[in-house]
Amino acid sequence: MRKVMGRVSILLILMLVLGACSSNNSSSEGSGDGESSGKKVTAWAWNINVPVLEEAAEKFKEENPDFELEVVELGREDVYSKLTTGLQAGGKGLPDIVLVEDDRIQGYMETFPDAFVNVSDKGFDESKESFPTYKTDLLSKDGAMYGFPFDGGPTGVFYRTDYFEEAGVNPDDIQTWDDFIDAGKKIKEATGKAMLGLDLNGDDGLYRMMMTQQGTFYFDDEKNVNFTSEESKMAAEKVKMMKEEGLVKDTVGWDAWISAMAQGEVATAPSGAWLSGSITQQAKDTEGNWGVFKLPAFEESGNRAANLGGSNYVITSASENQDMAYDFMEFFTTSEGVQLTAMDNGLFPTLNTIYESEAFTKDVAFFSNQPIWELFASEMNDIPSVNFTGNYAIASDESIKAQSEVMNDKKSIEEAYKAAEDRLKNRIQ
């Protein structure tokens, strides 16, 4: 019996030793595939962001040979749908890294306060001054940052140089929105062209730019609904004045708006820097007939900087590869080479250390040999921080309704925006 027990004990010991060796071997093999070692990182992104991520991963891999990045390309709304579903499920099915736009990030941070990794704790505050304040404020909560600033949408007025010349209008003389309206009258009289295209019943982009340049938004800094503020009234009045003066071509939807520019039906397009890509691609035969000037101010020497668009990257708290994801995203966000690649792909980086590079200072042939990127970069530090809150989407809906009522003469500005404010308050209770 003792001999049998002795043999059993020896067998058990051998099995345990072999099991340990097998476990060690399997762990060693696992580190080669980049998965169990924590070297493989997944990311969700869309469109032109994908090749930028992939090229950055190749550069990062030069110093981190075990690193792997899997980019899952999804449509923008698919990203948000899956991100929301995953966060509601406690992080299930989420990747390590997600691209989130400026107008959505605060909503996620408010609704899911533990959703994203605190990157200040991991040392990102050392790079904070390399980005404009409006971006770092956007990603901050209780003094800490929860994401990496990426691209931005500094605004300006894209304009047809040939129409301005024909009408004898000098863009340098347009300092205020009143100047802009006066110039529009001259251009329409001389050329028959509308000053700008607006989707008056479906988009409030111009109103949003005007609110932002005044340092506010649908909500004020205390998250109070802001539709009846003086800033809102002034913005709505200017848009209404443009409509009443016959300076607006009603362009319903994105395609119609771009088409109006491509076909020479409008003289200007106030928008974000990203519009340059659409103009150069959709209006190729107009090369040399475009320029850019800063948004007009509401008063002489007033602020002419605003933002429209932009995005950021976050690391999900559900990530099992947080350290590697952080190392890659820190490299991605602060590497000048990577951000210049983003610039080449049509994105406007917010990393301010690259604004002195040739990519930003060079003349752009399509835009009458004007250094338009230098103009956009010059306003980055003047863009005010605004409060999107988690109710951005429904506030946008109410803002567009109010604008439509005003532009179609159904209500006065005061009545329309007061009604919109009351409806919004009820919806967010």
Coordinates of C-alpha atoms in Angstrom, one line a residue:
M1 CA 0.0 0.0 0.0
R2 CA 2.8 2.4 0.9
K3 CA 4.5 1.6 -2.4
V4 CA 1.3 2.3 -4.3
M5 CA 0.9 5.6 -2.4
G6 CA 4.5 6.4 -3.0
R7 CA 4.1 5.9 -6.8
V8 CA 0.9 8.0 -6.8
S9 CA 2.7 10.8 -4.9
I10 CA 5.5 10.8 -7.4
L11 CA 3.0 10.8 -10.3
L12 CA 1.2 13.8 -8.8
I13 CA 4.5 15.7 -8.3
L14 CA 5.5 14.9 -11.9
M15 CA 2.1 16.1 -13.2
L16 CA 2.3 19.3 -11.2
V17 CA 5.9 20.0 -12.5
L18 CA 4.9 19.2 -16.1
G19 CA 1.7 21.4 -15.7
A20 CA 3.8 24.3 -14.6
C21 CA 6.3 23.8 -17.4
S22 CA 3.4 23.6 -19.9
S23 CA 1.9 26.8 -18.4
N24 CA 5.2 28.6 -18.7
N25 CA 5.7 27.5 -22.3
S26 CA 2.2 28.5 -23.2
S27 CA 2.8 31.9 -21.6
S28 CA 6.0 32.3 -23.5
E29 CA 4.4 31.3 -26.8
G30 CA 1.5 33.6 -26.1
S31 CA 3.8 36.6 -25.8
G32 CA 4.8 36.0 -29.4
D33 CA 1.4 36.6 -30.8
G34 CA 1.1 40.0 -29.0
E35 CA -2.2 39.1 -27.3
S36 CA -1.6 37.6 -23.9
S37 CA 1.4 39.8 -23.4
G38 CA -0.7 42.9 -23.6
K39 CA 1.0 44.2 -26.7
K40 CA -2.0 44.0 -29.0
V41 CA -4.2 47.1 -29.0
T42 CA -7.6 47.5 -30.8
A43 CA -9.1 50.8 -32.0
W44 CA -12.4 52.0 -33.5
A45 CA -12.2 54.8 -36.0
W46 CA -13.7 56.0 -39.2
N47 CA -12.8 57.3 -42.6
I48 CA -9.5 59.2 -43.1
N49 CA -8.6 58.6 -39.5
V50 CA -7.9 54.9 -40.2
P51 CA -4.8 55.2 -42.4
V52 CA -3.3 57.8 -40.0
L53 CA -3.6 55.3 -37.1
E54 CA -2.1 52.5 -39.2
E55 CA 0.9 54.5 -40.4
A56 CA 1.5 55.7 -36.8
A57 CA 1.4 52.1 -35.6
E58 CA 4.1 51.2 -38.1
K59 CA 6.3 54.0 -36.8
F60 CA 5.6 53.0 -33.1
K61 CA 6.4 49.4 -33.9
E62 CA 10.0 50.4 -34.9
E63 CA 10.8 51.0 -31.2
N64 CA 8.2 48.5 -29.9
P65 CA 8.5 45.4 -32.2
D66 CA 6.0 43.3 -30.2
F67 CA 3.3 46.0 -30.6
E68 CA 0.3 45.3 -32.8
L69 CA -2.6 47.6 -33.7
E70 CA -5.9 46.3 -35.0
V71 CA -8.0 49.1 -36.4
V72 CA -11.7 48.3 -36.8
E73 CA -13.1 50.8 -39.4
L74 CA -16.7 51.7 -38.6
G75 CA -19.1 54.4 -39.7
R76 CA -19.1 57.4 -37.3
E77 CA -22.6 56.6 -36.0
D78 CA -21.8 52.9 -35.7
V79 CA -18.9 53.8 -33.4
Y80 CA -21.2 55.8 -31.2
S81 CA -23.9 53.1 -31.2
K82 CA -21.5 50.4 -30.3
L83 CA -19.7 52.5 -27.7
T84 CA -22.9 53.4 -26.0
T85 CA -24.1 49.8 -26.0
G86 CA -20.7 48.6 -24.6
L87 CA -20.6 51.2 -21.9
Q88 CA -24.2 50.3 -20.8
A89 CA -23.0 46.7 -20.6
G90 CA -20.1 47.7 -18.3
G91 CA -17.5 47.8 -21.0
K92 CA -18.3 44.5 -22.7
G93 CA -17.1 44.2 -26.2
L94 CA -15.3 47.6 -26.3
P95 CA -11.9 48.1 -27.8
D96 CA -8.9 49.7 -26.1
I97 CA -9.1 53.0 -28.0
V98 CA -12.0 54.9 -29.5
L99 CA -12.3 58.1 -31.6
V100 CA -14.9 60.5 -30.2
E101 CA -15.8 63.9 -31.7
D102 CA -15.7 67.2 -29.7
D103 CA -19.4 67.6 -29.5
R104 CA -19.9 64.0 -28.1
I105 CA -17.1 63.6 -25.6
Q106 CA -18.7 65.6 -22.8
G107 CA -21.9 63.6 -23.1
Y108 CA -20.1 60.3 -22.6
M109 CA -18.0 61.7 -19.7
E110 CA -21.1 62.9 -18.0
T111 CA -23.3 59.8 -18.6
F112 CA -20.6 57.3 -18.0
P113 CA -18.2 59.0 -15.5
D114 CA -15.9 55.9 -15.2
A115 CA -15.9 55.1 -18.9
F116 CA -12.4 56.4 -19.9
V117 CA -8.9 56.2 -18.4
N118 CA -7.6 59.2 -16.5
V119 CA -4.6 60.0 -18.7
S120 CA -3.3 62.7 -16.3
D121 CA -2.6 59.9 -13.9
K122 CA -0.4 58.3 -16.5
G123 CA 1.6 61.5 -17.2
F124 CA -0.1 63.2 -20.1
D125 CA -0.3 66.5 -18.3
E126 CA 3.4 67.0 -19.2
S127 CA 2.2 67.5 -22.8
K128 CA -0.8 69.6 -22.0
E129 CA 0.7 72.9 -23.1
S130 CA 1.3 71.5 -26.6
F131 CA -2.5 71.8 -27.2
P132 CA -4.9 74.7 -27.3
T133 CA -6.8 75.3 -24.1
Y134 CA -10.2 74.8 -25.7
K135 CA -9.2 71.2 -26.4
T136 CA -7.7 70.3 -23.0
D137 CA -10.7 71.9 -21.2
L138 CA -13.0 69.8 -23.3
L139 CA -11.3 66.6 -22.1
S140 CA -11.0 67.6 -18.5
K141 CA -13.1 66.7 -15.5
D142 CA -12.2 67.6 -11.9
G143 CA -8.8 68.8 -13.0
A144 CA -7.8 65.7 -14.8
M145 CA -7.8 64.8 -18.5
Y146 CA -9.6 61.8 -19.9
G147 CA -8.5 61.8 -23.5
F148 CA -6.0 62.8 -26.1
P149 CA -6.6 65.9 -28.2
F150 CA -6.4 65.2 -31.9
D151 CA -7.8 67.3 -34.8
G152 CA -9.7 70.6 -34.7
G153 CA -11.9 72.7 -36.8
P154 CA -10.6 76.3 -36.6
T155 CA -13.0 78.4 -38.6
G156 CA -12.7 81.0 -41.4
V157 CA -14.6 82.3 -44.4
F158 CA -13.7 80.6 -47.7
Y159 CA -14.4 83.1 -50.4
R160 CA -14.3 83.5 -54.2
T161 CA -11.5 85.9 -55.0
D162 CA -12.9 86.5 -58.5
Y163 CA -16.4 87.5 -57.3
F164 CA -14.8 89.8 -54.7
E165 CA -12.6 91.5 -57.3
E166 CA -15.5 91.9 -59.7
A167 CA -17.5 93.7 -57.0
G168 CA -14.6 95.7 -55.8
V169 CA -14.7 94.2 -52.3
N170 CA -11.5 93.8 -50.3
P171 CA -11.7 90.9 -47.8
D172 CA -9.3 92.8 -45.5
D173 CA -12.1 95.4 -45.0
I174 CA -14.5 92.8 -43.6
Q175 CA -13.9 93.1 -39.8
T176 CA -17.4 92.6 -38.5
W177 CA -20.6 90.7 -39.4
D178 CA -22.1 94.0 -40.5
D179 CA -19.2 94.5 -42.9
F180 CA -19.8 91.0 -44.2
I181 CA -23.5 91.8 -44.9
D182 CA -22.6 95.1 -46.6
A183 CA -20.0 93.2 -48.7
G184 CA -22.7 90.6 -49.6
K185 CA -25.0 93.3 -51.0
K186 CA -22.2 94.7 -53.2
I187 CA -21.3 91.2 -54.5
K188 CA -24.9 90.3 -55.2
E189 CA -25.4 93.6 -57.1
A190 CA -22.3 93.1 -59.1
T191 CA -22.3 89.4 -59.8
G192 CA -25.9 88.2 -59.0
K193 CA -24.4 85.6 -56.6
A194 CA -25.7 84.9 -53.1
M195 CA -23.2 85.6 -50.4
L196 CA -23.4 82.2 -48.8
G197 CA -25.4 78.9 -48.7
L198 CA -27.3 77.8 -45.6
D199 CA -29.6 75.0 -44.8
L200 CA -32.0 77.2 -42.8
N201 CA -34.3 74.3 -41.9
G202 CA -31.8 71.6 -41.2
D203 CA -28.5 72.9 -39.9
D204 CA -27.4 75.8 -37.5
G205 CA -23.7 75.7 -38.2
L206 CA -23.3 79.4 -38.7
Y207 CA -25.2 80.1 -35.5
R208 CA -23.0 77.7 -33.6
M209 CA -19.8 79.4 -34.9
M210 CA -21.2 82.8 -33.9
M211 CA -22.0 81.5 -30.4
T212 CA -18.6 79.9 -30.0
Q213 CA -16.7 83.0 -31.0
Q214 CA -18.6 84.8 -28.3
G215 CA -17.4 82.3 -25.8
T216 CA -20.7 80.4 -25.2
F217 CA -22.9 77.8 -26.7
Y218 CA -26.4 76.2 -26.3
F219 CA -25.5 76.0 -22.6
D220 CA -23.5 78.4 -20.5
D221 CA -20.6 77.5 -18.2
E222 CA -23.0 76.5 -15.5
K223 CA -24.9 74.2 -17.9
N224 CA -27.9 76.5 -18.0
V225 CA -29.8 76.6 -21.3
N226 CA -28.6 79.6 -23.2
F227 CA -31.0 80.3 -26.1
T228 CA -32.4 83.5 -24.7
S229 CA -29.0 85.0 -23.9
E230 CA -27.8 88.2 -25.5
E231 CA -25.2 86.2 -27.5
S232 CA -27.9 84.0 -28.9
K233 CA -30.0 86.9 -29.9
M234 CA -27.1 88.7 -31.7
A235 CA -26.2 85.5 -33.6
A236 CA -29.8 84.9 -34.7
E237 CA -30.2 88.5 -35.7
K238 CA -27.2 88.4 -38.0
V239 CA -28.4 85.2 -39.7
K240 CA -31.9 86.7 -40.1
M241 CA -30.5 89.9 -41.5
M242 CA -28.6 87.9 -44.2
K243 CA -31.8 86.1 -45.1
E244 CA -33.8 89.3 -45.3
E245 CA -31.2 91.0 -47.5
G246 CA -31.4 88.2 -50.0
L247 CA -27.8 87.1 -49.4
V248 CA -28.6 83.5 -48.6
K249 CA -29.1 80.6 -51.0
D250 CA -31.1 77.9 -49.2
T251 CA -29.1 74.7 -49.6
V252 CA -30.9 71.7 -48.2
G253 CA -28.3 69.1 -47.0
W254 CA -24.6 68.6 -47.4
D255 CA -24.6 67.8 -51.1
A256 CA -26.5 70.9 -52.0
W257 CA -24.2 73.1 -49.9
I258 CA -21.1 71.7 -51.5
S259 CA -22.7 71.8 -55.0
A260 CA -23.5 75.5 -54.6
M261 CA -19.8 76.2 -54.0
A262 CA -18.6 73.9 -56.8
Q263 CA -21.0 75.4 -59.3
G264 CA -20.1 79.0 -58.4
E265 CA -23.5 79.9 -57.0
V266 CA -22.2 81.4 -53.7
A267 CA -19.4 83.8 -53.0
T268 CA -18.4 82.6 -49.5
A269 CA -18.6 79.6 -47.1
P270 CA -18.0 80.3 -43.4
S271 CA -16.8 76.9 -42.0
G272 CA -14.1 74.8 -40.4
A273 CA -10.7 74.4 -42.0
W274 CA -11.7 70.8 -43.0
L275 CA -13.9 72.3 -45.8
S276 CA -10.8 73.0 -47.9
G277 CA -10.7 69.3 -48.8
S278 CA -14.3 69.3 -50.1
I279 CA -13.7 72.4 -52.1
T280 CA -10.4 71.2 -53.7
Q281 CA -12.0 67.8 -54.5
Q282 CA -15.5 68.9 -55.7
A283 CA -14.6 72.2 -57.3
K284 CA -11.3 71.4 -59.1
D285 CA -11.9 73.7 -62.0
T286 CA -12.1 76.7 -59.6
E287 CA -8.4 76.4 -58.5
G288 CA -6.9 79.9 -58.0
N289 CA -10.2 81.5 -57.4
W290 CA -10.5 80.9 -53.7
G291 CA -9.1 82.5 -50.5
V292 CA -9.8 82.5 -46.8
F293 CA -10.2 85.3 -44.2
K294 CA -11.1 85.0 -40.5
L295 CA -14.7 85.0 -39.3
P296 CA -16.0 88.6 -38.9
A297 CA -16.4 89.8 -35.3
F298 CA -19.5 91.1 -33.7
E299 CA -17.8 94.4 -32.9
E300 CA -14.6 96.1 -33.9
S301 CA -11.5 94.3 -32.6
G302 CA -13.8 91.5 -31.3
N303 CA -12.9 87.8 -31.3
R304 CA -12.7 86.3 -34.7
A305 CA -11.7 82.7 -33.7
A306 CA -14.1 79.8 -33.3
N307 CA -14.2 76.0 -33.8
L308 CA -16.5 73.8 -35.8
G309 CA -15.7 70.1 -35.7
G310 CA -12.7 68.1 -34.3
S311 CA -12.2 64.9 -32.5
N312 CA -10.2 63.1 -29.7
Y313 CA -9.1 59.6 -28.7
V314 CA -9.9 57.9 -25.4
I315 CA -8.8 54.7 -23.8
T316 CA -11.7 52.7 -22.4
S317 CA -11.6 51.7 -18.7
A318 CA -12.5 48.2 -19.8
S319 CA -9.2 47.9 -21.7
E320 CA -6.9 45.2 -20.5
N321 CA -4.0 46.9 -22.3
Q322 CA -4.2 50.3 -20.8
D323 CA -0.5 50.9 -20.4
M324 CA 0.3 49.9 -24.0
A325 CA -2.7 51.8 -25.3
Y326 CA -1.5 54.9 -23.4
D327 CA 2.1 54.6 -24.7
F328 CA 0.9 54.3 -28.3
M329 CA -1.6 57.2 -28.0
E330 CA 0.9 59.4 -26.3
F331 CA 3.3 58.8 -29.2
F332 CA 0.4 59.2 -31.7
T333 CA -0.7 62.5 -30.3
T334 CA 2.6 64.2 -29.6
S335 CA 4.7 62.9 -32.5
E336 CA 5.2 65.7 -35.0
G337 CA 5.7 63.2 -37.8
V338 CA 2.4 61.5 -37.1
Q339 CA 0.5 64.7 -36.9
L340 CA 2.0 65.9 -40.2
T341 CA 0.7 62.7 -41.7
A342 CA -2.7 63.6 -40.3
M343 CA -2.4 67.0 -42.0
D344 CA -1.5 65.3 -45.3
N345 CA -4.7 63.2 -44.9
G346 CA -6.9 66.3 -44.6
L347 CA -7.1 66.6 -40.8
F348 CA -6.1 69.7 -38.9
P349 CA -3.9 68.7 -36.0
T350 CA -4.1 70.6 -32.7
L351 CA -0.5 69.8 -31.7
N352 CA 0.9 73.3 -31.7
T353 CA 4.5 72.4 -31.9
I354 CA 4.1 71.7 -35.7
Y355 CA 2.6 75.1 -36.7
E356 CA 6.0 76.5 -37.7
S357 CA 6.6 73.6 -40.1
E358 CA 6.5 74.1 -43.9
A359 CA 3.2 72.3 -44.1
F360 CA 1.6 75.2 -42.3
T361 CA 3.6 78.1 -43.6
K362 CA 3.6 77.3 -47.3
D363 CA 1.5 79.0 -49.9
V364 CA -1.4 76.9 -51.2
A365 CA -1.8 77.2 -55.0
F366 CA -5.5 76.3 -55.0
F367 CA -6.2 79.1 -52.6
S368 CA -4.6 81.9 -54.7
N369 CA -1.2 81.0 -53.2
Q370 CA -2.3 82.1 -49.8
P371 CA -0.8 80.3 -46.7
I372 CA -4.3 79.4 -45.4
W373 CA -3.0 76.9 -42.9
E374 CA -0.9 79.6 -41.2
L375 CA -4.1 81.7 -40.9
F376 CA -6.0 78.8 -39.3
A377 CA -3.1 78.0 -36.9
S378 CA -2.9 81.6 -35.8
E379 CA -6.3 81.5 -34.2
M380 CA -6.0 78.2 -32.2
N381 CA -5.1 79.9 -28.9
D382 CA -8.0 82.4 -29.3
I383 CA -10.7 79.8 -29.7
P384 CA -12.9 80.0 -26.6
S385 CA -13.8 76.9 -24.5
V386 CA -17.5 76.1 -24.6
N387 CA -19.8 73.7 -22.8
F388 CA -21.4 71.1 -25.0
T389 CA -22.7 69.1 -22.1
G390 CA -24.4 65.7 -22.4
N391 CA -27.5 67.2 -24.0
Y392 CA -25.8 68.6 -27.1
A393 CA -27.9 66.5 -29.5
I394 CA -31.3 67.5 -28.3
A395 CA -30.2 71.1 -27.9
S396 CA -29.1 71.1 -31.5
D397 CA -32.5 69.8 -32.5
E398 CA -34.3 72.6 -30.6
S399 CA -31.9 75.2 -32.0
I400 CA -32.6 74.2 -35.6
K401 CA -36.3 74.3 -34.9
A402 CA -36.0 77.8 -33.6
Q403 CA -33.9 78.9 -36.5
S404 CA -36.4 77.5 -39.0
E405 CA -39.3 79.3 -37.3
V406 CA -37.4 82.6 -37.4
M407 CA -36.3 82.3 -41.0
N408 CA -39.7 81.3 -42.2
D409 CA -41.3 84.3 -40.4
K410 CA -43.4 82.1 -38.1
K411 CA -42.1 83.6 -34.9
S412 CA -39.9 86.5 -33.8
I413 CA -36.4 85.7 -32.6
E414 CA -37.4 86.3 -29.0
E415 CA -40.5 84.0 -29.3
A416 CA -38.8 81.2 -31.2
Y417 CA -35.8 80.9 -28.9
K418 CA -37.8 81.3 -25.7
A419 CA -40.0 78.5 -26.9
A420 CA -36.9 76.4 -27.8
E421 CA -35.4 77.1 -24.4
D422 CA -38.6 76.0 -22.6
R423 CA -38.9 72.8 -24.7
L424 CA -35.2 72.0 -24.0
K425 CA -35.6 72.5 -20.3
N426 CA -38.5 70.1 -20.3
R427 CA -36.6 67.5 -22.3
I428 CA -33.6 67.4 -20.0
Q429 CA -35.5 67.4 -16.7

